[in-house]
mmCIF file of C-alpha atoms in Angstrom:
data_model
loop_
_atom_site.group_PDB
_atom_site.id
_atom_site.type_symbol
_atom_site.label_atom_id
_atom_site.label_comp_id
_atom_site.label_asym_id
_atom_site.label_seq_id
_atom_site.Cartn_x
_atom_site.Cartn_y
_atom_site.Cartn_z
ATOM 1 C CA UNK A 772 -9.842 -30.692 20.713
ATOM 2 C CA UNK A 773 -7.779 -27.879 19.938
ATOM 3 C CA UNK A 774 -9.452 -24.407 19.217
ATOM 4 C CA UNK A 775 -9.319 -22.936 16.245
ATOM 5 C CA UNK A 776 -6.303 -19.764 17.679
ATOM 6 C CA UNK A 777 -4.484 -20.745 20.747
ATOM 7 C CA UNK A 778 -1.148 -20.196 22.452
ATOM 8 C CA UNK A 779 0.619 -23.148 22.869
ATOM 9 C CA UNK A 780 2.896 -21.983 25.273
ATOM 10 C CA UNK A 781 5.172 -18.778 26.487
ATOM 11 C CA UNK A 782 8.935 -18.840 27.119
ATOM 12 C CA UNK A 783 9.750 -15.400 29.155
ATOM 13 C CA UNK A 784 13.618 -15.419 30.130
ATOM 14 C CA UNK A 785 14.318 -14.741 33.499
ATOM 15 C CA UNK A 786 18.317 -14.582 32.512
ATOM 16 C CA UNK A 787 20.062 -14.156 29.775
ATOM 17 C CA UNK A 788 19.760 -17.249 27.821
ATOM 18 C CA UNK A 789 21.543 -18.369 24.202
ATOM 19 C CA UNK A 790 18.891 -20.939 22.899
ATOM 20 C CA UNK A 791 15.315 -20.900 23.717
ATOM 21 C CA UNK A 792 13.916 -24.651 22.382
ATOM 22 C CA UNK A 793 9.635 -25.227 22.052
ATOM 23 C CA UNK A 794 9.719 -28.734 21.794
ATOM 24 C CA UNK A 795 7.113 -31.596 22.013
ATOM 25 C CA UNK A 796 5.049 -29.525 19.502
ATOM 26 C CA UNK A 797 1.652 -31.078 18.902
ATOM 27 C CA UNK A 798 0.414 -31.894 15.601
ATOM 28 C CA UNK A 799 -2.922 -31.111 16.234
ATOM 29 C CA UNK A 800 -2.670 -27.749 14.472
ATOM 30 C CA UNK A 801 -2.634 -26.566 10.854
ATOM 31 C CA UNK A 802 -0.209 -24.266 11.205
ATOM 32 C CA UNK A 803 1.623 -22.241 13.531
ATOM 33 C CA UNK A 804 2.760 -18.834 14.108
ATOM 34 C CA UNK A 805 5.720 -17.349 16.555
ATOM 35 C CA UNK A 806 5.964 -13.796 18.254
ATOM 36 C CA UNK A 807 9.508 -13.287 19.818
ATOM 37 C CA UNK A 808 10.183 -10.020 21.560
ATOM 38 C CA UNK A 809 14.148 -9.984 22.102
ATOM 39 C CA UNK A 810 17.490 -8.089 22.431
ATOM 40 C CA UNK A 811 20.572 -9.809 22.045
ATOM 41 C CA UNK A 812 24.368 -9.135 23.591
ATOM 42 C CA UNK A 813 26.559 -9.360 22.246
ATOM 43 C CA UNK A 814 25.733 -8.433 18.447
ATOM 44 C CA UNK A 815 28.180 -10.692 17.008
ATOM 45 C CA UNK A 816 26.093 -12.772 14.784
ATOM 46 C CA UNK A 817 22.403 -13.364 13.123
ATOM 47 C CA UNK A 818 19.599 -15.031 14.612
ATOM 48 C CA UNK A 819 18.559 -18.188 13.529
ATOM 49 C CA UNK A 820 16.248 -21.002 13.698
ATOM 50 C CA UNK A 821 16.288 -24.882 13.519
ATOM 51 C CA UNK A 822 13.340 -27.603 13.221
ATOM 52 C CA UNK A 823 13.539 -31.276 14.971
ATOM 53 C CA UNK A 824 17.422 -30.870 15.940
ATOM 54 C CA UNK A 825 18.217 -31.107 12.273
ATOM 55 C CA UNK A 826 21.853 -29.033 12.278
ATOM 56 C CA UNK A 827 22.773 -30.529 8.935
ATOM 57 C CA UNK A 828 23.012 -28.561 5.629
ATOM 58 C CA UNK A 829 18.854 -28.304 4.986
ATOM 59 C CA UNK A 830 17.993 -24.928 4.833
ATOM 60 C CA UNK A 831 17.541 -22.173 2.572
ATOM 61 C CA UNK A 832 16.302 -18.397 3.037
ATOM 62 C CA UNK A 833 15.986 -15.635 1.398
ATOM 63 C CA UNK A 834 15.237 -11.838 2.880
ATOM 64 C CA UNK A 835 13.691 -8.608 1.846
ATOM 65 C CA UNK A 836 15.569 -5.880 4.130
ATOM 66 C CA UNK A 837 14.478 -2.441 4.621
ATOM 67 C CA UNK A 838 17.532 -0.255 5.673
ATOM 68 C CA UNK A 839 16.325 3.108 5.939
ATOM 69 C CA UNK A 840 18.185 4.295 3.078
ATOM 70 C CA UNK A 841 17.931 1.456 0.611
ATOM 71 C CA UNK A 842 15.773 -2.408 0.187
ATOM 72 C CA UNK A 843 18.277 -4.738 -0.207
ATOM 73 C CA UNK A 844 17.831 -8.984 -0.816
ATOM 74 C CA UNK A 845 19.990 -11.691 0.660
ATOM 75 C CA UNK A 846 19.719 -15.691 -0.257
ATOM 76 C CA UNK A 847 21.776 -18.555 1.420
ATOM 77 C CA UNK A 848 21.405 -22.388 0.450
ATOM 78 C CA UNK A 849 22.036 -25.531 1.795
ATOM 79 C CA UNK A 850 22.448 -23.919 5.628
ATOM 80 C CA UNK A 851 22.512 -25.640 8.672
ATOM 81 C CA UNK A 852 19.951 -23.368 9.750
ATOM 82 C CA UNK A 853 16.982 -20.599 8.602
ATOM 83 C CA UNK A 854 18.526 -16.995 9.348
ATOM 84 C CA UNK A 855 18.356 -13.948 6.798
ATOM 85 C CA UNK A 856 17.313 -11.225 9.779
ATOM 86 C CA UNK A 857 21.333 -10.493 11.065
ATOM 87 C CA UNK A 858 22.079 -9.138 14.523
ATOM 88 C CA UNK A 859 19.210 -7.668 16.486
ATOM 89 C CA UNK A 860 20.889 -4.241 17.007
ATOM 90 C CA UNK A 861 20.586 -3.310 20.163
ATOM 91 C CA UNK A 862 20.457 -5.594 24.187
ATOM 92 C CA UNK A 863 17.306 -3.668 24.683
ATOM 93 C CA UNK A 864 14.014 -5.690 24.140
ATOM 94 C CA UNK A 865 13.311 -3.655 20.926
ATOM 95 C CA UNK A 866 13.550 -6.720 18.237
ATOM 96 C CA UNK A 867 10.117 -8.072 16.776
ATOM 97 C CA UNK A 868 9.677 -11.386 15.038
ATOM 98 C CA UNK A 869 6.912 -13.217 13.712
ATOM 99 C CA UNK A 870 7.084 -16.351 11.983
ATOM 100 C CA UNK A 871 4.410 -18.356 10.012
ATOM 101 C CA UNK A 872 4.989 -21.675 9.447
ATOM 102 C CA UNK A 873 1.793 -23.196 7.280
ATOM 103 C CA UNK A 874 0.682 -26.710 7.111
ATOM 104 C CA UNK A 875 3.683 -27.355 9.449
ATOM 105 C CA UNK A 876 3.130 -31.196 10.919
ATOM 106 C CA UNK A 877 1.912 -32.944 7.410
ATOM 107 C CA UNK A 878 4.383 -35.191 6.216
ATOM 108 C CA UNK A 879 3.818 -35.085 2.475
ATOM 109 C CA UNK A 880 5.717 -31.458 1.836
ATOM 110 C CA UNK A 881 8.985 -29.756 2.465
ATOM 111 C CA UNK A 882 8.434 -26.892 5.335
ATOM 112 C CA UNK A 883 8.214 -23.383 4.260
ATOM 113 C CA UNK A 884 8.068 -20.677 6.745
ATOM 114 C CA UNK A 885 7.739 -16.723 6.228
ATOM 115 C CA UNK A 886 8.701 -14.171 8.709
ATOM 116 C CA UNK A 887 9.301 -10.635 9.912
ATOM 117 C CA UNK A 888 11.706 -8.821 11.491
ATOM 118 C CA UNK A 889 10.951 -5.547 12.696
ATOM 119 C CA UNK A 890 14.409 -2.952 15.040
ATOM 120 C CA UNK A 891 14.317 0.376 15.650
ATOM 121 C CA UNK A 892 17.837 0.077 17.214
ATOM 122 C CA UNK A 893 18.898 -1.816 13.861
ATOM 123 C CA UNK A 894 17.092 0.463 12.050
ATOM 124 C CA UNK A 895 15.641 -2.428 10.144
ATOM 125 C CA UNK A 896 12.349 -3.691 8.552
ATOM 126 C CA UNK A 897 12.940 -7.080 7.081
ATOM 127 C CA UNK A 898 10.377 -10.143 5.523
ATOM 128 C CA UNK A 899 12.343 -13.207 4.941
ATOM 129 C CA UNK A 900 11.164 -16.991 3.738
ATOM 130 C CA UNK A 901 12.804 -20.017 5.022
ATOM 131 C CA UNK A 902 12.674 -23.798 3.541
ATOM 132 C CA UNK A 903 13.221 -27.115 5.702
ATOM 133 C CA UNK A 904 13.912 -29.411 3.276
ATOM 134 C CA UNK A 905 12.466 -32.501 4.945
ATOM 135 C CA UNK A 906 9.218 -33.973 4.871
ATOM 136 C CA UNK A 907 8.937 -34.778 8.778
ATOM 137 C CA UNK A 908 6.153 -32.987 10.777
ATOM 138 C CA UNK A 909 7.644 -30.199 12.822
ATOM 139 C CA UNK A 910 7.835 -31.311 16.590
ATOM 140 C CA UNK A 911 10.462 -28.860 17.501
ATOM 141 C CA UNK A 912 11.882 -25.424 16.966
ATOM 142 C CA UNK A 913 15.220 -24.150 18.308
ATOM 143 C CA UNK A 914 16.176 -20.446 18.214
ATOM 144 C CA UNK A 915 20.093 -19.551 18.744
ATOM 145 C CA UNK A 916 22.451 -17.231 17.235
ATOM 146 C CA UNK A 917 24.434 -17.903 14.823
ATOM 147 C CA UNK A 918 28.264 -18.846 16.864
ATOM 148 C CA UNK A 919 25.591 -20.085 19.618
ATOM 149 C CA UNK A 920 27.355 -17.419 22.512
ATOM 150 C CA UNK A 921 25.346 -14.812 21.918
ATOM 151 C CA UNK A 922 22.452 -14.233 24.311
ATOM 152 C CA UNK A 923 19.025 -13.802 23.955
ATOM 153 C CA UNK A 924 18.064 -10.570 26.918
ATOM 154 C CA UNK A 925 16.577 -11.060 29.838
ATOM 155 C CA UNK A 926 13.220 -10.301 29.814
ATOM 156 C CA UNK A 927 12.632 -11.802 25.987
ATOM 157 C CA UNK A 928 9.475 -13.048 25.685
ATOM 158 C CA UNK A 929 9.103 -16.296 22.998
ATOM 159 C CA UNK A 930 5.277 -17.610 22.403
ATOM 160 C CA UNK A 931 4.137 -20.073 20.034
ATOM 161 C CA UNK A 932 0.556 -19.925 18.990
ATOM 162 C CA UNK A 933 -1.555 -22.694 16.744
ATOM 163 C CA UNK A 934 -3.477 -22.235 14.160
ATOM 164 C CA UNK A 935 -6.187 -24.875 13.073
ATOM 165 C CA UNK A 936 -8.342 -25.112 10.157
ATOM 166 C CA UNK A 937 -11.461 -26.418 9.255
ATOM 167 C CA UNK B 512 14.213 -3.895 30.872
ATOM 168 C CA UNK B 513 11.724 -1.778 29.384
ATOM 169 C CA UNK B 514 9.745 -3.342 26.177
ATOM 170 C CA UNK B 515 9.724 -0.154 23.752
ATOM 171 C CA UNK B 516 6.031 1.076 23.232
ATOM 172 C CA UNK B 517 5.662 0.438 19.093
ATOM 173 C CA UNK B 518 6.874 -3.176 20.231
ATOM 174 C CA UNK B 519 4.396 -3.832 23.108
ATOM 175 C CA UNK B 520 1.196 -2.384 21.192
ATOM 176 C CA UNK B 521 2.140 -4.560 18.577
ATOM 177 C CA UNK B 522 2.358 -7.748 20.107
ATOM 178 C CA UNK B 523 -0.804 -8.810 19.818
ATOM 179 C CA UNK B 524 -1.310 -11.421 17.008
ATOM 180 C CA UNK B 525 -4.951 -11.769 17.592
ATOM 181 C CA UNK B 526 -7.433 -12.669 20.356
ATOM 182 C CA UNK B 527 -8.630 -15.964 20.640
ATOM 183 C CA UNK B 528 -11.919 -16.725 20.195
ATOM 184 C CA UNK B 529 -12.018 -13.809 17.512
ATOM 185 C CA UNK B 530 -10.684 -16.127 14.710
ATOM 186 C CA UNK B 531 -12.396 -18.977 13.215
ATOM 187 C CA UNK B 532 -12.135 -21.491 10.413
ATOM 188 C CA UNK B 533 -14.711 -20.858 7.536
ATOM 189 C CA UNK B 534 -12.920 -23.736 4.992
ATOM 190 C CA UNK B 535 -10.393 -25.305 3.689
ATOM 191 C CA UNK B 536 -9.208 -26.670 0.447
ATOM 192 C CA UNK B 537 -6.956 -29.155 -0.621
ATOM 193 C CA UNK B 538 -5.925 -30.026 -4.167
ATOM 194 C CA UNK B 539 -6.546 -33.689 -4.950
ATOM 195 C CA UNK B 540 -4.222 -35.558 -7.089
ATOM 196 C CA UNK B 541 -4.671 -34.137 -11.391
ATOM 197 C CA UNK B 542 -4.444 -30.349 -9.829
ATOM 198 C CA UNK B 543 -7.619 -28.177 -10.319
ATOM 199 C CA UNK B 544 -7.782 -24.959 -12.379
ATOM 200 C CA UNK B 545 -9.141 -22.970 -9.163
ATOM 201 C CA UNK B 546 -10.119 -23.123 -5.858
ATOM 202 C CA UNK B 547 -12.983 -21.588 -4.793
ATOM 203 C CA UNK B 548 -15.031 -20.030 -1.426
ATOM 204 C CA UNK B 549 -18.491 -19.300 -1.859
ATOM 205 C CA UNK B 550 -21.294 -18.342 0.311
ATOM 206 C CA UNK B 551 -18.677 -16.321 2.754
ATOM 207 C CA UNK B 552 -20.868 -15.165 5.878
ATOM 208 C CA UNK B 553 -20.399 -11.341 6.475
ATOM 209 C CA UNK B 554 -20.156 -11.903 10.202
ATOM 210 C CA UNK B 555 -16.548 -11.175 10.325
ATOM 211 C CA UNK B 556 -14.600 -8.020 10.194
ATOM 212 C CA UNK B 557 -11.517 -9.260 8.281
ATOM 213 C CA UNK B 558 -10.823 -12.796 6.488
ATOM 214 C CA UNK B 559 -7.193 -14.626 5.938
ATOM 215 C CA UNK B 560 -6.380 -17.165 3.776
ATOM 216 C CA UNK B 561 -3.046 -18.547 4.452
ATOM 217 C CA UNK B 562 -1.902 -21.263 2.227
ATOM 218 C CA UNK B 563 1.081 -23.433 0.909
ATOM 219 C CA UNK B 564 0.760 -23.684 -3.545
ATOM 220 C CA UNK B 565 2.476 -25.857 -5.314
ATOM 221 C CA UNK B 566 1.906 -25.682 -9.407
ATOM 222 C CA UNK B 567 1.264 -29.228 -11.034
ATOM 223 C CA UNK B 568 3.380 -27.702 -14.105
ATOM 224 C CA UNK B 569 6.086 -24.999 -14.413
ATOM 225 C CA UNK B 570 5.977 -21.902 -11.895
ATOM 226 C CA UNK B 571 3.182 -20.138 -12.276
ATOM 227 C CA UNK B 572 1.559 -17.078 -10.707
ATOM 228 C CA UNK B 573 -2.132 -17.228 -8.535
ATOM 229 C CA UNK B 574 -4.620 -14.915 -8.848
ATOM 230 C CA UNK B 575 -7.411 -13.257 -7.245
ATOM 231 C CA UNK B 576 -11.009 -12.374 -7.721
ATOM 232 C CA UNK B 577 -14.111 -11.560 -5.958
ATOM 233 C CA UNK B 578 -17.569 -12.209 -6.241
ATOM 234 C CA UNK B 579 -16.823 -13.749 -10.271
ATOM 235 C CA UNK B 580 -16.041 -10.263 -11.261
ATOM 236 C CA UNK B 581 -13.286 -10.172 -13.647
ATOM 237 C CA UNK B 582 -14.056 -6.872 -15.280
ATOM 238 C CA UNK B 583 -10.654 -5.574 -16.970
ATOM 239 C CA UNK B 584 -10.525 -2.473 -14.867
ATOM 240 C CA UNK B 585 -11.833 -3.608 -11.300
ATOM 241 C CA UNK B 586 -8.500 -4.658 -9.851
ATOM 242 C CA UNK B 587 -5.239 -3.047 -9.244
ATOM 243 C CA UNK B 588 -1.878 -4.409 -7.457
ATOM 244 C CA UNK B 589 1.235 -3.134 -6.004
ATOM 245 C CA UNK B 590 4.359 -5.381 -4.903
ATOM 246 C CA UNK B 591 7.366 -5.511 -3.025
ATOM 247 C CA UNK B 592 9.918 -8.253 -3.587
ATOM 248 C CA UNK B 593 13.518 -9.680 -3.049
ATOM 249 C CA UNK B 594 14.498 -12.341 -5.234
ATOM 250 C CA UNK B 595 18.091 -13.070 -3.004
ATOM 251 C CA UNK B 596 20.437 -11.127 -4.984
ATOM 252 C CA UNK B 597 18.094 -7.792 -5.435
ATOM 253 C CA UNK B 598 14.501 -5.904 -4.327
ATOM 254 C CA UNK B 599 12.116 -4.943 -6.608
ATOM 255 C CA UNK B 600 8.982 -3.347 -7.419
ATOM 256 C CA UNK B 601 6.268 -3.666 -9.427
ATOM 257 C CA UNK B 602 2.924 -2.829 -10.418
ATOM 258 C CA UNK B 603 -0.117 -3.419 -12.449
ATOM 259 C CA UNK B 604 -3.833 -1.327 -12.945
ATOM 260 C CA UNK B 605 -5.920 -1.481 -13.715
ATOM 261 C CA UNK B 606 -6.391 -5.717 -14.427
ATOM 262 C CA UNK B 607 -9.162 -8.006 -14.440
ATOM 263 C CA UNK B 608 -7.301 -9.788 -10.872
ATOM 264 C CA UNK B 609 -5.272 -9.873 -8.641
ATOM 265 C CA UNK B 610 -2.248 -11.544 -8.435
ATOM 266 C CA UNK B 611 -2.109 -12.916 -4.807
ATOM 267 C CA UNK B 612 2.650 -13.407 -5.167
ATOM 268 C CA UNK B 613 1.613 -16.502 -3.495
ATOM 269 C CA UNK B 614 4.103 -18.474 -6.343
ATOM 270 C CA UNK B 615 2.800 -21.797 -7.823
ATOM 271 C CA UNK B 616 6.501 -23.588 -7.103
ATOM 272 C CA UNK B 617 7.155 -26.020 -10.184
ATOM 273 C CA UNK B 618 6.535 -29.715 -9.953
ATOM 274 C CA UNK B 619 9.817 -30.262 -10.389
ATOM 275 C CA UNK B 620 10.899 -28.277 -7.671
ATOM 276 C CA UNK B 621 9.951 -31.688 -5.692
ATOM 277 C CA UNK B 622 8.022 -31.192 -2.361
ATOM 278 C CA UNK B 623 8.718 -27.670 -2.202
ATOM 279 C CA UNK B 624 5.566 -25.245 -1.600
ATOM 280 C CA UNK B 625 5.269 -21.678 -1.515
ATOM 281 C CA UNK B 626 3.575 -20.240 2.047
ATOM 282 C CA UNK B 627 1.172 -17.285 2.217
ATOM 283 C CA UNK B 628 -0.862 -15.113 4.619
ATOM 284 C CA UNK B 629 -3.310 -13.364 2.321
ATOM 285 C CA UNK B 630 -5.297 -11.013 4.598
ATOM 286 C CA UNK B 631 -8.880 -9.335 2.909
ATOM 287 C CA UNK B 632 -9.386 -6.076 4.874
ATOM 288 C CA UNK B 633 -13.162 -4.792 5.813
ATOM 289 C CA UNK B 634 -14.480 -7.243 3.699
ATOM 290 C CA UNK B 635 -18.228 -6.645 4.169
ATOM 291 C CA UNK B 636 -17.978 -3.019 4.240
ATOM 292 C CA UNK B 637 -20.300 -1.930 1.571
ATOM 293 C CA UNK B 638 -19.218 1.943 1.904
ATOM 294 C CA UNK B 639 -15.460 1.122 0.611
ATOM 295 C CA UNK B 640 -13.206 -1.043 -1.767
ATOM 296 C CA UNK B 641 -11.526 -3.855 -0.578
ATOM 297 C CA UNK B 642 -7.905 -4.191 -0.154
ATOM 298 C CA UNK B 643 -5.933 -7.452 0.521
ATOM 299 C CA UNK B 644 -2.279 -7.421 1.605
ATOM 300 C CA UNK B 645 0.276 -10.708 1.179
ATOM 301 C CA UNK B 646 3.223 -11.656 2.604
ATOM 302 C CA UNK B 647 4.677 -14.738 1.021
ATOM 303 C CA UNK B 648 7.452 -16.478 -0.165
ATOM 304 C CA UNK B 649 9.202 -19.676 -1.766
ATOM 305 C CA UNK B 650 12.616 -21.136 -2.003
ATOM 306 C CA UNK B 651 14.165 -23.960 -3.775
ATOM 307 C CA UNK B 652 17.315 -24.023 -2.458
ATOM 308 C CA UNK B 653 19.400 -22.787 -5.560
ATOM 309 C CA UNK B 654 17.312 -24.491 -8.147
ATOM 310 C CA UNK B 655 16.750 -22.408 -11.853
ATOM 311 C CA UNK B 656 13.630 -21.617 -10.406
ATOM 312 C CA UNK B 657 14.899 -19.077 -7.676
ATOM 313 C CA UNK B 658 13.115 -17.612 -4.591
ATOM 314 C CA UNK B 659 11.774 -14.980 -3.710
ATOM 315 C CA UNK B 660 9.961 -12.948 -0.966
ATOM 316 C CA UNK B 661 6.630 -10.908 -1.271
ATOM 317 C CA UNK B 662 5.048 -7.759 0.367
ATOM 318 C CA UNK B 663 1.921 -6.892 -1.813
ATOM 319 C CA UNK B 664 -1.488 -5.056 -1.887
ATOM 320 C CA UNK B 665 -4.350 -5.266 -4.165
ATOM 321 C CA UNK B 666 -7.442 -3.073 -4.540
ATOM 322 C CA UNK B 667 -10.770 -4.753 -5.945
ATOM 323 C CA UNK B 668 -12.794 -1.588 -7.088
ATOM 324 C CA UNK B 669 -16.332 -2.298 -5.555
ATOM 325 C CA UNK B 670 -18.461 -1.404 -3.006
ATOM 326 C CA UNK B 671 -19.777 -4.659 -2.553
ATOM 327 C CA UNK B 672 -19.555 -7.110 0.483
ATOM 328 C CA UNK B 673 -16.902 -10.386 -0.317
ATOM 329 C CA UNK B 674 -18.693 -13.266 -0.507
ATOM 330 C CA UNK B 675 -16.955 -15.515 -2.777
ATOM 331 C CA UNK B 676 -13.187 -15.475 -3.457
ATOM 332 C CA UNK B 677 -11.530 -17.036 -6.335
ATOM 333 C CA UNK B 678 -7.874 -18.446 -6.274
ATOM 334 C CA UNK B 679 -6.857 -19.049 -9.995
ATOM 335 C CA UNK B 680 -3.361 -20.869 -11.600
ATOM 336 C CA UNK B 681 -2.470 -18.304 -14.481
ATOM 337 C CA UNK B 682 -1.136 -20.959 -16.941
ATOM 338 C CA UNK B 683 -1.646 -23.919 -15.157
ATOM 339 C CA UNK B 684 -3.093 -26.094 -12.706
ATOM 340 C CA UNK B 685 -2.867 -25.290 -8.891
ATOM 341 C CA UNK B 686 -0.894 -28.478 -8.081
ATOM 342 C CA UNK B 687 -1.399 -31.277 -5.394
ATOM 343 C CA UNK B 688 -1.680 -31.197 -1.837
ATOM 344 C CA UNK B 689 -2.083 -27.405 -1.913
ATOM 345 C CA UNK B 690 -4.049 -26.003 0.507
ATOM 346 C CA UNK B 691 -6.104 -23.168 1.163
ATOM 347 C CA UNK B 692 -7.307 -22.278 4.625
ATOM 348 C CA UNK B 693 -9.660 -19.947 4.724
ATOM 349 C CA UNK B 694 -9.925 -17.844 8.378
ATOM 350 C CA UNK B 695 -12.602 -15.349 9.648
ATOM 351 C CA UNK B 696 -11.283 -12.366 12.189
ATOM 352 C CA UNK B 697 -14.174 -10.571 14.345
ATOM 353 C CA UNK B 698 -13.549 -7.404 15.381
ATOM 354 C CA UNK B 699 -14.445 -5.755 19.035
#
């Protein structure tokens, strides 16, 4: 039986590394919530996630982002894939995200996740939300950059947590 | 590589064993005007509610109130938001609630839910008011309806311990297969 707050499991790179995949996700949570701890080199594109393998045209996001001088908002539909945070800044492990996804494995709703994005080297603050349009229960979740070269820094630390209600 | 410090003291989420389910609620099929916790233990430090809301209508706002108090002055709110093309800010005191930003998506935005985490701070503390903080969102993928992002607070003007939280649909029904998890968080 799973508890009610668990990890699920940690992906720490020991080399640079351009996709980091959790897959064979249980569905014996409610929801589930990611920490990633990155850098990225090179800083030519955004980071981005996909669910289940799914690279066709089924996401939409939206951001909030916090420059330092101004708050900006971005929106993108019908994407192959959830982004919304840009580059990371900087190869140094200095980029924070967390993502919620709720009520991620029933199979009656579209997915909806909300994140943030927190870089001192950026110089960004950033919330974004994220929709999967497909009903399927999440079983997998691939992050990648954007041109899939860039690299995720040694050292980045990915872990996937569950979350399970009453 | 070194992990920079803000990042590493922050990486915590939360300790296991320190968070437990109190409830959950999901909306059966004709919507329901509210959802409702009641009898909340004060053996916590914090309590989260994170939820996905659908409305069984047109979009439609959710709001908050403690303990059945909807006194027209008890509540105030501050928000944050980015609706894809700009940010924005708004505010409202003093109110009789508090709208959570966790959006009732439109019916006929078809399977698409709004997602919260809608976190109650000191709850039980009977020396202070009670603040809440959201961060939530929906999108619809480009229909009229839009999207949008949240960062929000609320302030509920009473010294007295949470123990029974209100979710309300403004105009109309919370819709179908909503659900409303509610989460206790124990400190040291």
């Amino acid at each position: 039986m799973a508890s009610t707050y668990e990890k699920i499991a940690t992906n720490t790179l020991g080399s640079a590394a351009a996709s980091v995949t959790f897959s064979s996700i249980s569905g014996a949570y409610t929801d589930l919530k990611i920490v990633v701890v990155t850098g990225q080199n090179p800083l030519n594109n955004a980071i981005t996630w996909q669910y289940n393998s799914d690279t066709g045209n089924n996401y939409s996001n939206n951001a909030l982002i916090g420059t330092g001088t101004s708050a900006i908002s971005t929106n993108a539909n019908t994407q192959p894939r959830i982004s919304g945070f840009g580059d990371l800044g900087s190869s140094a492990l200095s980029s924070l995200i967390k993502i919620d996804i709720n009520n991620y494995s029933n199979t009656t709703t579209y997915k909806t996740a909300i994140g943030r994005f927190d870089s001192i080297p950026k110089g960004r603050a950033a919330v974004n939300v994220g929709l999967w349009r497909s009903t399927s229960a999440i079983t997998s979740i691939a992050f990648s950059f954007e041109n899939g070269t860039d690299n995720f820094s040694s050292g980045s630390t990915f872990t996937i947590y569950g979350i399970k209600a009453a | 590589m070194p992990i920079l410090g803000i990042i590493a003291s922050s990486k915590a989420v939360a300790v296991p064993n320190s968070y437990e389910s109190i409830s959950t609620v999901t909306v059966g099929g004709g919507g329901s005007a509210s959802v409702s916790f009641t009898s909340i233990p004060a053996t916590y430090t914090h309590l989260q509610i994170r939820a996905i809301v659908k409305s069984n209508g047109g979009q439609d706002s959710l709001d908050l109130t403690f303990n059945g108090d909807t006194g027209s002055s008890q509540y105030t709110y501050h928000s944050l938001y980015g609706n894809g093309s700009s940010a924005g800010t708004d505010v409202s005191r003093p109110r009789a609630n508090i709208p959570t930003d966790i959006t009732m998506v439109a019916s006929s935005d078809t399977s698409m839910f709004s997602a919260g985490v809608l976190d109650i701070l000191d709850y039980a503390n009977v020396n202070k008011y009670k603040t809440t903080r959201v961060l939530s969102g929906f999108n619809t993928n480009g229909s009229a309806n839009g999207t949008a992002v949240f960062l929000s607070s609320g302030l509920w003007m009473s010294t007295s311990a949470v123990t029974s939280i209100t979710l309300t649909g403004r105009a109309t029904n919370i819709g179908q297969y909503s659900s409303f998890a509610l989460y206790g968080i124990k400190g040291a």
